[in-house]
Tab-separated table of C-alpha atoms and ligand atoms in Angstrom:
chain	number	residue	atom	x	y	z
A	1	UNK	CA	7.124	19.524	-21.948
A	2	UNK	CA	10.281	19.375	-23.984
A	3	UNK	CA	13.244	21.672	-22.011
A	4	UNK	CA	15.636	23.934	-23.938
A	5	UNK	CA	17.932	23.829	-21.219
A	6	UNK	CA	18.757	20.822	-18.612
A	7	UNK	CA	16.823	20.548	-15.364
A	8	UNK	CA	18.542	22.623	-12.693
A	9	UNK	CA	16.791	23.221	-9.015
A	10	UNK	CA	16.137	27.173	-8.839
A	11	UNK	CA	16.561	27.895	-12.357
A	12	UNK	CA	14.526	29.841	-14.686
A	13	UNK	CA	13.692	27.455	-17.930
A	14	UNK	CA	12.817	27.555	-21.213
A	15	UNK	CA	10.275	24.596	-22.591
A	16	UNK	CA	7.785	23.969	-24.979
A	17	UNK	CA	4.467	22.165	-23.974
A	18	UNK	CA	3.974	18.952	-26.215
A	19	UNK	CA	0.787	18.071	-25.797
A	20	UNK	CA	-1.090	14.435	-24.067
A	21	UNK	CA	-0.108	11.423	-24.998
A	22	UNK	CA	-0.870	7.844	-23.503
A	23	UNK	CA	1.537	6.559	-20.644
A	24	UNK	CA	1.413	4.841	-17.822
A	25	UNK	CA	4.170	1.753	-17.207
A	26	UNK	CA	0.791	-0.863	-17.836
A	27	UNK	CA	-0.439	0.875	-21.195
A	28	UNK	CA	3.015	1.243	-22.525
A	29	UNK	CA	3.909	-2.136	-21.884
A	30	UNK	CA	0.955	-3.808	-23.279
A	31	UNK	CA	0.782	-1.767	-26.292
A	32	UNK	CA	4.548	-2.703	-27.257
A	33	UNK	CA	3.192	-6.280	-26.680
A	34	UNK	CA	0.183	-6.074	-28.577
A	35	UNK	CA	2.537	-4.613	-31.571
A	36	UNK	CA	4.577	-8.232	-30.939
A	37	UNK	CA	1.315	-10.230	-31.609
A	38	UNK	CA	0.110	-10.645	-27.870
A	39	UNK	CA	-3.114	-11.142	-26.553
A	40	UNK	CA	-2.700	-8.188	-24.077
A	41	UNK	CA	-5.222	-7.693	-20.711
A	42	UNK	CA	-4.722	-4.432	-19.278
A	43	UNK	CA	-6.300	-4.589	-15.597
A	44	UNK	CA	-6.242	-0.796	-14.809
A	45	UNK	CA	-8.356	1.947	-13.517
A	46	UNK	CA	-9.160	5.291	-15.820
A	47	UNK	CA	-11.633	8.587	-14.599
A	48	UNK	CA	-15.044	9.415	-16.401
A	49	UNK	CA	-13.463	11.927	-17.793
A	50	UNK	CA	-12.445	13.013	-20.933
A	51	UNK	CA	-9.137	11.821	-20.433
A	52	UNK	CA	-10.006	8.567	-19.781
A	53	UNK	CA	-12.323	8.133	-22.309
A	54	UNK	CA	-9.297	9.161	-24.600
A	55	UNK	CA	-6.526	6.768	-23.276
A	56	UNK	CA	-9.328	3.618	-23.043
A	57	UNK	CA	-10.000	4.317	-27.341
A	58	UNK	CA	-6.069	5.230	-27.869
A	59	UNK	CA	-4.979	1.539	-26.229
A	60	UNK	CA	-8.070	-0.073	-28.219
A	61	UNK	CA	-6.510	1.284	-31.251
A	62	UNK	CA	-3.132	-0.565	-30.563
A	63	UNK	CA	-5.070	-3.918	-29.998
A	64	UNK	CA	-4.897	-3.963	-26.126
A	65	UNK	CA	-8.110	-5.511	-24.774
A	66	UNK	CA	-9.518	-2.919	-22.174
A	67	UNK	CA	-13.009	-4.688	-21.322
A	68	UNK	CA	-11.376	-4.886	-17.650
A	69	UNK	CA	-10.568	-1.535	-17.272
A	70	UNK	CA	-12.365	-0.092	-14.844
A	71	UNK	CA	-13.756	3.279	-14.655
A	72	UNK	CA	-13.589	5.666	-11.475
A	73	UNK	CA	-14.991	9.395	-10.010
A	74	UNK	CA	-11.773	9.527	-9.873
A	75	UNK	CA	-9.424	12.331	-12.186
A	76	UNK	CA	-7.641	9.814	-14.511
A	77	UNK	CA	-4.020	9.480	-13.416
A	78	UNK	CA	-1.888	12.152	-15.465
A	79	UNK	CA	1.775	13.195	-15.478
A	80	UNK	CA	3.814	16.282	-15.933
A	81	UNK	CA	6.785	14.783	-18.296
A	82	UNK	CA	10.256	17.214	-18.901
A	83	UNK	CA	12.025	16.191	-21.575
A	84	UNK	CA	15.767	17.764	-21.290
A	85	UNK	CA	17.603	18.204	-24.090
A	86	UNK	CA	19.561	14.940	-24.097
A	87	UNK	CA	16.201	13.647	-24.116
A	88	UNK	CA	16.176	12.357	-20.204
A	89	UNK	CA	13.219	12.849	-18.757
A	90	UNK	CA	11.347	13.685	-15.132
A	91	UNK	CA	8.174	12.467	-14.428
A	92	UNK	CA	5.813	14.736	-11.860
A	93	UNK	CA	3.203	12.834	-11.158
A	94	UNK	CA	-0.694	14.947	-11.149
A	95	UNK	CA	-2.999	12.717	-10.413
A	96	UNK	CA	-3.527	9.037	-9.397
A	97	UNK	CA	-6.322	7.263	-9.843
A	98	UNK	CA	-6.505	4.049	-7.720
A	99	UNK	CA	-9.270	1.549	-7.547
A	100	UNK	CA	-9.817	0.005	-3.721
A	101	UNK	CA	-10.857	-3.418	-5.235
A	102	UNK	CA	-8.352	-5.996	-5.540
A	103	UNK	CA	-8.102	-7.231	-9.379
A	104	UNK	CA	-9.634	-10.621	-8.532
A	105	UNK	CA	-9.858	-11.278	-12.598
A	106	UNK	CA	-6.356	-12.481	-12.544
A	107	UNK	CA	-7.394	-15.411	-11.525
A	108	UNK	CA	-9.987	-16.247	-13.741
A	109	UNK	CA	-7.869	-14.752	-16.787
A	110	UNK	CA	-5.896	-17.786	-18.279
A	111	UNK	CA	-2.302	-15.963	-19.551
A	112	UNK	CA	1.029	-17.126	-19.973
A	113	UNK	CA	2.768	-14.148	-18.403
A	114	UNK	CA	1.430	-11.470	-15.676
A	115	UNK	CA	3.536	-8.010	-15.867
A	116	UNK	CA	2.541	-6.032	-12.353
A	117	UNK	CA	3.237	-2.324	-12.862
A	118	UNK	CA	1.683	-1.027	-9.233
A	119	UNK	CA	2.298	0.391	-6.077
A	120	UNK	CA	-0.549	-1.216	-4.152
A	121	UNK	CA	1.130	-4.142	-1.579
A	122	UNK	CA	-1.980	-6.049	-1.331
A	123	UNK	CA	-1.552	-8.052	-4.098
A	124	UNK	CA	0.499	-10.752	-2.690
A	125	UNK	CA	-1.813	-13.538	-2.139
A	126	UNK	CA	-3.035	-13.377	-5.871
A	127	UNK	CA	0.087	-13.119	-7.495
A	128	UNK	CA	1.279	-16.304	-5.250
A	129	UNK	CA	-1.745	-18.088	-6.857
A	130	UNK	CA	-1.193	-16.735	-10.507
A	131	UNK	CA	2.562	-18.044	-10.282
A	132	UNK	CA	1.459	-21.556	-10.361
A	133	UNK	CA	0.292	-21.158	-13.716
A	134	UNK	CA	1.547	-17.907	-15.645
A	135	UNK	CA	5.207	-16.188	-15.557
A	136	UNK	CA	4.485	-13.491	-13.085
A	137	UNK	CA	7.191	-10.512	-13.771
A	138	UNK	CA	6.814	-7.674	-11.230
A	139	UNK	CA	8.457	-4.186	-11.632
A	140	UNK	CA	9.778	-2.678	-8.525
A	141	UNK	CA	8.786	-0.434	-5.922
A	142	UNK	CA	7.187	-1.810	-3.801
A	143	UNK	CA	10.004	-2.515	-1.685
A	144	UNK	CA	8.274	-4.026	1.360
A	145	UNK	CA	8.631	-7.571	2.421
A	146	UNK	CA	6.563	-10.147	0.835
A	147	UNK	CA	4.918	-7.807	-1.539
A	148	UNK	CA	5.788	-9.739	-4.719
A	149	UNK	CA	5.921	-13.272	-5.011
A	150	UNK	CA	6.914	-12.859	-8.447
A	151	UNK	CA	9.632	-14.547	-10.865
A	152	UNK	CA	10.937	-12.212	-12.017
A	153	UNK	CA	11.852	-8.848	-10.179
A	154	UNK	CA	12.393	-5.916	-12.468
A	155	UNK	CA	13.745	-2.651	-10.750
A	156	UNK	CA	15.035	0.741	-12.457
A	157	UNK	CA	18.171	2.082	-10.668
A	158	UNK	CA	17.054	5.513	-11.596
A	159	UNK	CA	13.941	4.505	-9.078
A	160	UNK	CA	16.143	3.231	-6.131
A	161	UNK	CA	18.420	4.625	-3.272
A	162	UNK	CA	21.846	3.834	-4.281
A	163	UNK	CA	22.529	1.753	-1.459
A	164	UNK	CA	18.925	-0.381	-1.958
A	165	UNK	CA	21.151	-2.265	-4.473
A	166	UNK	CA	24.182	-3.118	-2.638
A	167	UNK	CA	22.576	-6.566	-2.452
A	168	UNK	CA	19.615	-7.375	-4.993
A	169	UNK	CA	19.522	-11.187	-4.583
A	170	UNK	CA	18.472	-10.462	-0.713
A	171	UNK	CA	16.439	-7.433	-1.552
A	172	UNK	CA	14.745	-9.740	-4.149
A	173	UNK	CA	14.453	-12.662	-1.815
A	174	UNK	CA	12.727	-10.614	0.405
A	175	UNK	CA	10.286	-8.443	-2.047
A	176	UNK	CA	9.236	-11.801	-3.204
A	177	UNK	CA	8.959	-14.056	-0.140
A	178	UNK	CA	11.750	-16.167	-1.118
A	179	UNK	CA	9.908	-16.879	-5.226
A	180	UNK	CA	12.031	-14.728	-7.568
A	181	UNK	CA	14.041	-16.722	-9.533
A	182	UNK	CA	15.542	-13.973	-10.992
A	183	UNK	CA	16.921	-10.141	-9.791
A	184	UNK	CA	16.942	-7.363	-12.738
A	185	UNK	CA	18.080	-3.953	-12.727
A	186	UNK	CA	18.275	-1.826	-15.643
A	187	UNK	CA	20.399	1.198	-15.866
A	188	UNK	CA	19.784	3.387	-18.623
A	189	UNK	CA	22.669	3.573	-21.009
A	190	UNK	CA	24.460	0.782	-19.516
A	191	UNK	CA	22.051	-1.992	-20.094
A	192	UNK	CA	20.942	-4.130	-17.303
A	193	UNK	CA	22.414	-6.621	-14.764
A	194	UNK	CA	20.452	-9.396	-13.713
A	195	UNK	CA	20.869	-12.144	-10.616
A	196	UNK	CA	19.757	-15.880	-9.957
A	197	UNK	CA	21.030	-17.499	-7.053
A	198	UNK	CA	23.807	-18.714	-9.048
A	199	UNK	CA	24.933	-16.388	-11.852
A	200	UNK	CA	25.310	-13.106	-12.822
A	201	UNK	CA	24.632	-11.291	-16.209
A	202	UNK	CA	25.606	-7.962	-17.558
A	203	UNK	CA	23.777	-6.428	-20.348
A	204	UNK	CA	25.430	-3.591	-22.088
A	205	UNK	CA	22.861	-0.863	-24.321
A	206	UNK	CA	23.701	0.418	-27.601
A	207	UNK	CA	25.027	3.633	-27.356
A	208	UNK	CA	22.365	5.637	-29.148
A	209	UNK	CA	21.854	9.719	-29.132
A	210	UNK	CA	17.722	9.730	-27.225
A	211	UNK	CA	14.817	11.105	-28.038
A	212	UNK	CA	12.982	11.005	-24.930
A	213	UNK	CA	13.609	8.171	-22.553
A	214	UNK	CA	10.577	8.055	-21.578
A	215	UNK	CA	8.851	4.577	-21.127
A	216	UNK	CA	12.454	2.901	-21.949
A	217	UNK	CA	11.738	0.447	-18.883
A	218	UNK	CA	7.981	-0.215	-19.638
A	219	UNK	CA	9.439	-1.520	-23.583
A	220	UNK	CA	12.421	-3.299	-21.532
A	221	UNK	CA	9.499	-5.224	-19.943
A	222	UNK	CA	8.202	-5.788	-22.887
A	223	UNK	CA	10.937	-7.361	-24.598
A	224	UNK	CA	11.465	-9.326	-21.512
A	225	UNK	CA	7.822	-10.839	-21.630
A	226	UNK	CA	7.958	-11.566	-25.573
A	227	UNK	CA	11.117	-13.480	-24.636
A	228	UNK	CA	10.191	-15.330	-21.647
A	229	UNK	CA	6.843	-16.502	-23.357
A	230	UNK	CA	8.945	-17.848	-26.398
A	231	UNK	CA	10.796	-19.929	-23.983
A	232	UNK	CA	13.525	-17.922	-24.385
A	233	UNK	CA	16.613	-18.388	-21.528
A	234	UNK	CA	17.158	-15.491	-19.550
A	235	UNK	CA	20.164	-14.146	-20.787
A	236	UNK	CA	18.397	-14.434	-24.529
A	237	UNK	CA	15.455	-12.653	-22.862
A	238	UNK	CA	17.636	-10.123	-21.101
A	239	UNK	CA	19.187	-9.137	-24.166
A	240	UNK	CA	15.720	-8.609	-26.260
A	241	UNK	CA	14.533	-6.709	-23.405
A	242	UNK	CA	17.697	-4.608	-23.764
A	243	UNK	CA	17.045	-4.069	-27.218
A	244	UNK	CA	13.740	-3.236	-26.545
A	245	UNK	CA	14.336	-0.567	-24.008
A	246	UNK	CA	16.922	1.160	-26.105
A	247	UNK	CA	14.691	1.089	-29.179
A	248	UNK	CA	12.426	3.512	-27.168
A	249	UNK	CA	14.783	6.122	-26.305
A	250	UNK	CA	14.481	6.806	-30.124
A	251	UNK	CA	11.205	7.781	-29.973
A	252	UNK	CA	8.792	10.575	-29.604
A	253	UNK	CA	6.743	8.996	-27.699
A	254	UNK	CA	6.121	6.812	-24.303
A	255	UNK	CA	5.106	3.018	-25.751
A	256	UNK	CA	7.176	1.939	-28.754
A	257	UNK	CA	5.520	2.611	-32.004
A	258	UNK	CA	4.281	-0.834	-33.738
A	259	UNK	CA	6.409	-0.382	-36.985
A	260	UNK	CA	9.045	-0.521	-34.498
A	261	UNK	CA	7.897	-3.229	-32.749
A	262	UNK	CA	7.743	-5.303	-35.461
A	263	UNK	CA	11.369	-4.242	-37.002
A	264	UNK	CA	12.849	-5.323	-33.216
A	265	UNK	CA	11.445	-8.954	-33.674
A	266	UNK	CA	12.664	-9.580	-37.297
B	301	ADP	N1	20.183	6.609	-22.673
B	301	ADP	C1	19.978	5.339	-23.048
B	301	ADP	N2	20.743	4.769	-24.024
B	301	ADP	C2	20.560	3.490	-24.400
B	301	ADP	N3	19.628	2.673	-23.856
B	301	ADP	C3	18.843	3.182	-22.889
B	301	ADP	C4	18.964	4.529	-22.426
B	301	ADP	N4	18.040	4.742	-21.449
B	301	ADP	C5	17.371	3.580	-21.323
B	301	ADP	N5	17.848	2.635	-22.165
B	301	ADP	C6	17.412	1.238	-22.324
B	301	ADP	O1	16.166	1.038	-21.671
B	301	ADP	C7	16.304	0.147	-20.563
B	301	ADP	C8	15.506	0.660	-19.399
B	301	ADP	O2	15.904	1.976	-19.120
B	301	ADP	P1	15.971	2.585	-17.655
B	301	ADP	O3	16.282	4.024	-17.831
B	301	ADP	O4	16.903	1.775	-16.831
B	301	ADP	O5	14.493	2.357	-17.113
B	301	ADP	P2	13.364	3.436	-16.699
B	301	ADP	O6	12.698	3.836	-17.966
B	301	ADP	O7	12.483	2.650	-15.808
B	301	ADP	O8	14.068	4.551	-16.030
B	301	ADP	C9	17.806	0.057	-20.291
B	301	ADP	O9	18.121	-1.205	-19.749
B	301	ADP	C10	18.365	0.260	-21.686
B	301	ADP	O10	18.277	-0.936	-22.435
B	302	MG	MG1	15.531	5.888	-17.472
């Protein structure tokens, strides 16, 4: 829904309903990487319903490989998105729908890179075993100890309690059990900061006028993961990811559009 006027608690609103389109932090990621040239994997969950049925031939259109996907009597998982008029948006979430089974796959998948866009916190001892072999990048919450052995920790500050950042190495060290080799926090239109143990980068955005921010951290991941698996160095990576993120602020839309995709990496 696209507001006329900005979100205010206990107001009366004007807005205009915009129709479904395909989101989700996993499908908007993977399509922006399929646009890059990826082999992309999605392990998800969808409903038998309509809706699912919709989003599984939408992200087979973009060239993400959905043969893992499984299917659930579950209501696919579907968001109420407002859209204010400096294009910031608020996600309500409607519906989730959340497969019990553990994504065992992983394992037999060969990748390069493994993006984990989840809440569940029982994915620990797989992600510990994928990390011997593939770049594991995990986006934050979960916040609970040992939860991601990952990399690479990403983390929104729009999706954190101010003072959950006071110290992000530690809150990192602890997420992932001591493995992340690197902190990240984006921050909208001021770019990103990201941690090692022994540095400290700042990456400033472009300032641009948004469309709808929606997905900006989902293409940030992206770029990130293009990077990373072109042996980029981290600050090289941070900045594409950057780039990436700001690129879909300028768009209608929750994944990045192919076309620009494809103008990004030229
Ligand atoms: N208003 C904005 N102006 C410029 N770049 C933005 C803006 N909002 C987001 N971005 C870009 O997208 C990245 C991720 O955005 P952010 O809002 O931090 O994540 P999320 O989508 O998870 O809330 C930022 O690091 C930045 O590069
Ligand atoms: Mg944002």
């Amino acid at each position: 829904m696209r507001l006329a006027e900005p979100l205010q608690p206990g107001a009366h609103l004007n807005g205009v309903l915009a129709g479904f389109r395909l989101g989700g932090g996993g499908a908007n990621t993977a399509v922006a990487l399929a646009a890059a040239g990826h082999t992309v994997i999605l392990l998800a969950a969808v409903g038998r319903d309509a809706m699912g049925d919709a989003l599984l031939v939408e992200l087979a259109a973009a060239g993400v490989e959905t043969r893992w996907i499984t299917r659930l009597d579950q209501p696919t998982t579907h968001s109420l998105i407002l859209i204010d008029p400096m294009g910031e948006r608020t996600v309500v979430n409607v519906a989730r729908c959340e497969d019990e089974a553990l994504p065992e796959q992983l394992l037999a998948i060969p990748a390069e890179a493994v993006y984990v866009r989840s809440r569940r916190c029982d994915l620990g001892p797989l992600l510990a075993a994928k990390a011997s072999s593939a770049w594991v990048v995990a986006h934050l919450p979960p916040l609970e100890t040992n939860v991601r052995p990952a990399h690479i920790l990403v983390a929104s500050a729009s999706d954190l309690e101010p003072n959950a950042l006071q110290d992000p190495l530690t809150l990192g060290h602890r997420i992932s059990g001591g493995q992340a080799r690197w902190m990240v926090v984006t921050r909208g239109a001021a770019g990103a900061s990201a941690w090692s143990k022994d540095a400290q980068w700042e990456m400033p955005a472009e300032t641009v006028q948004p469309v709808d921010t929606t997905g900006a951290g989902d293409a940030f991941a992206a770029g990130l993961l293009h990077a990373l698996v072109n042996d980029q160095p981290l600050t090289g990576a941070l900045a594409m990811a950057v780039r990436f993120g700001t690129e879909a602020t300028l768009w209608n839309t929750s994944g990045l559009p192919a076309s620009a995709v494809q103008r990004l990496l030229r």
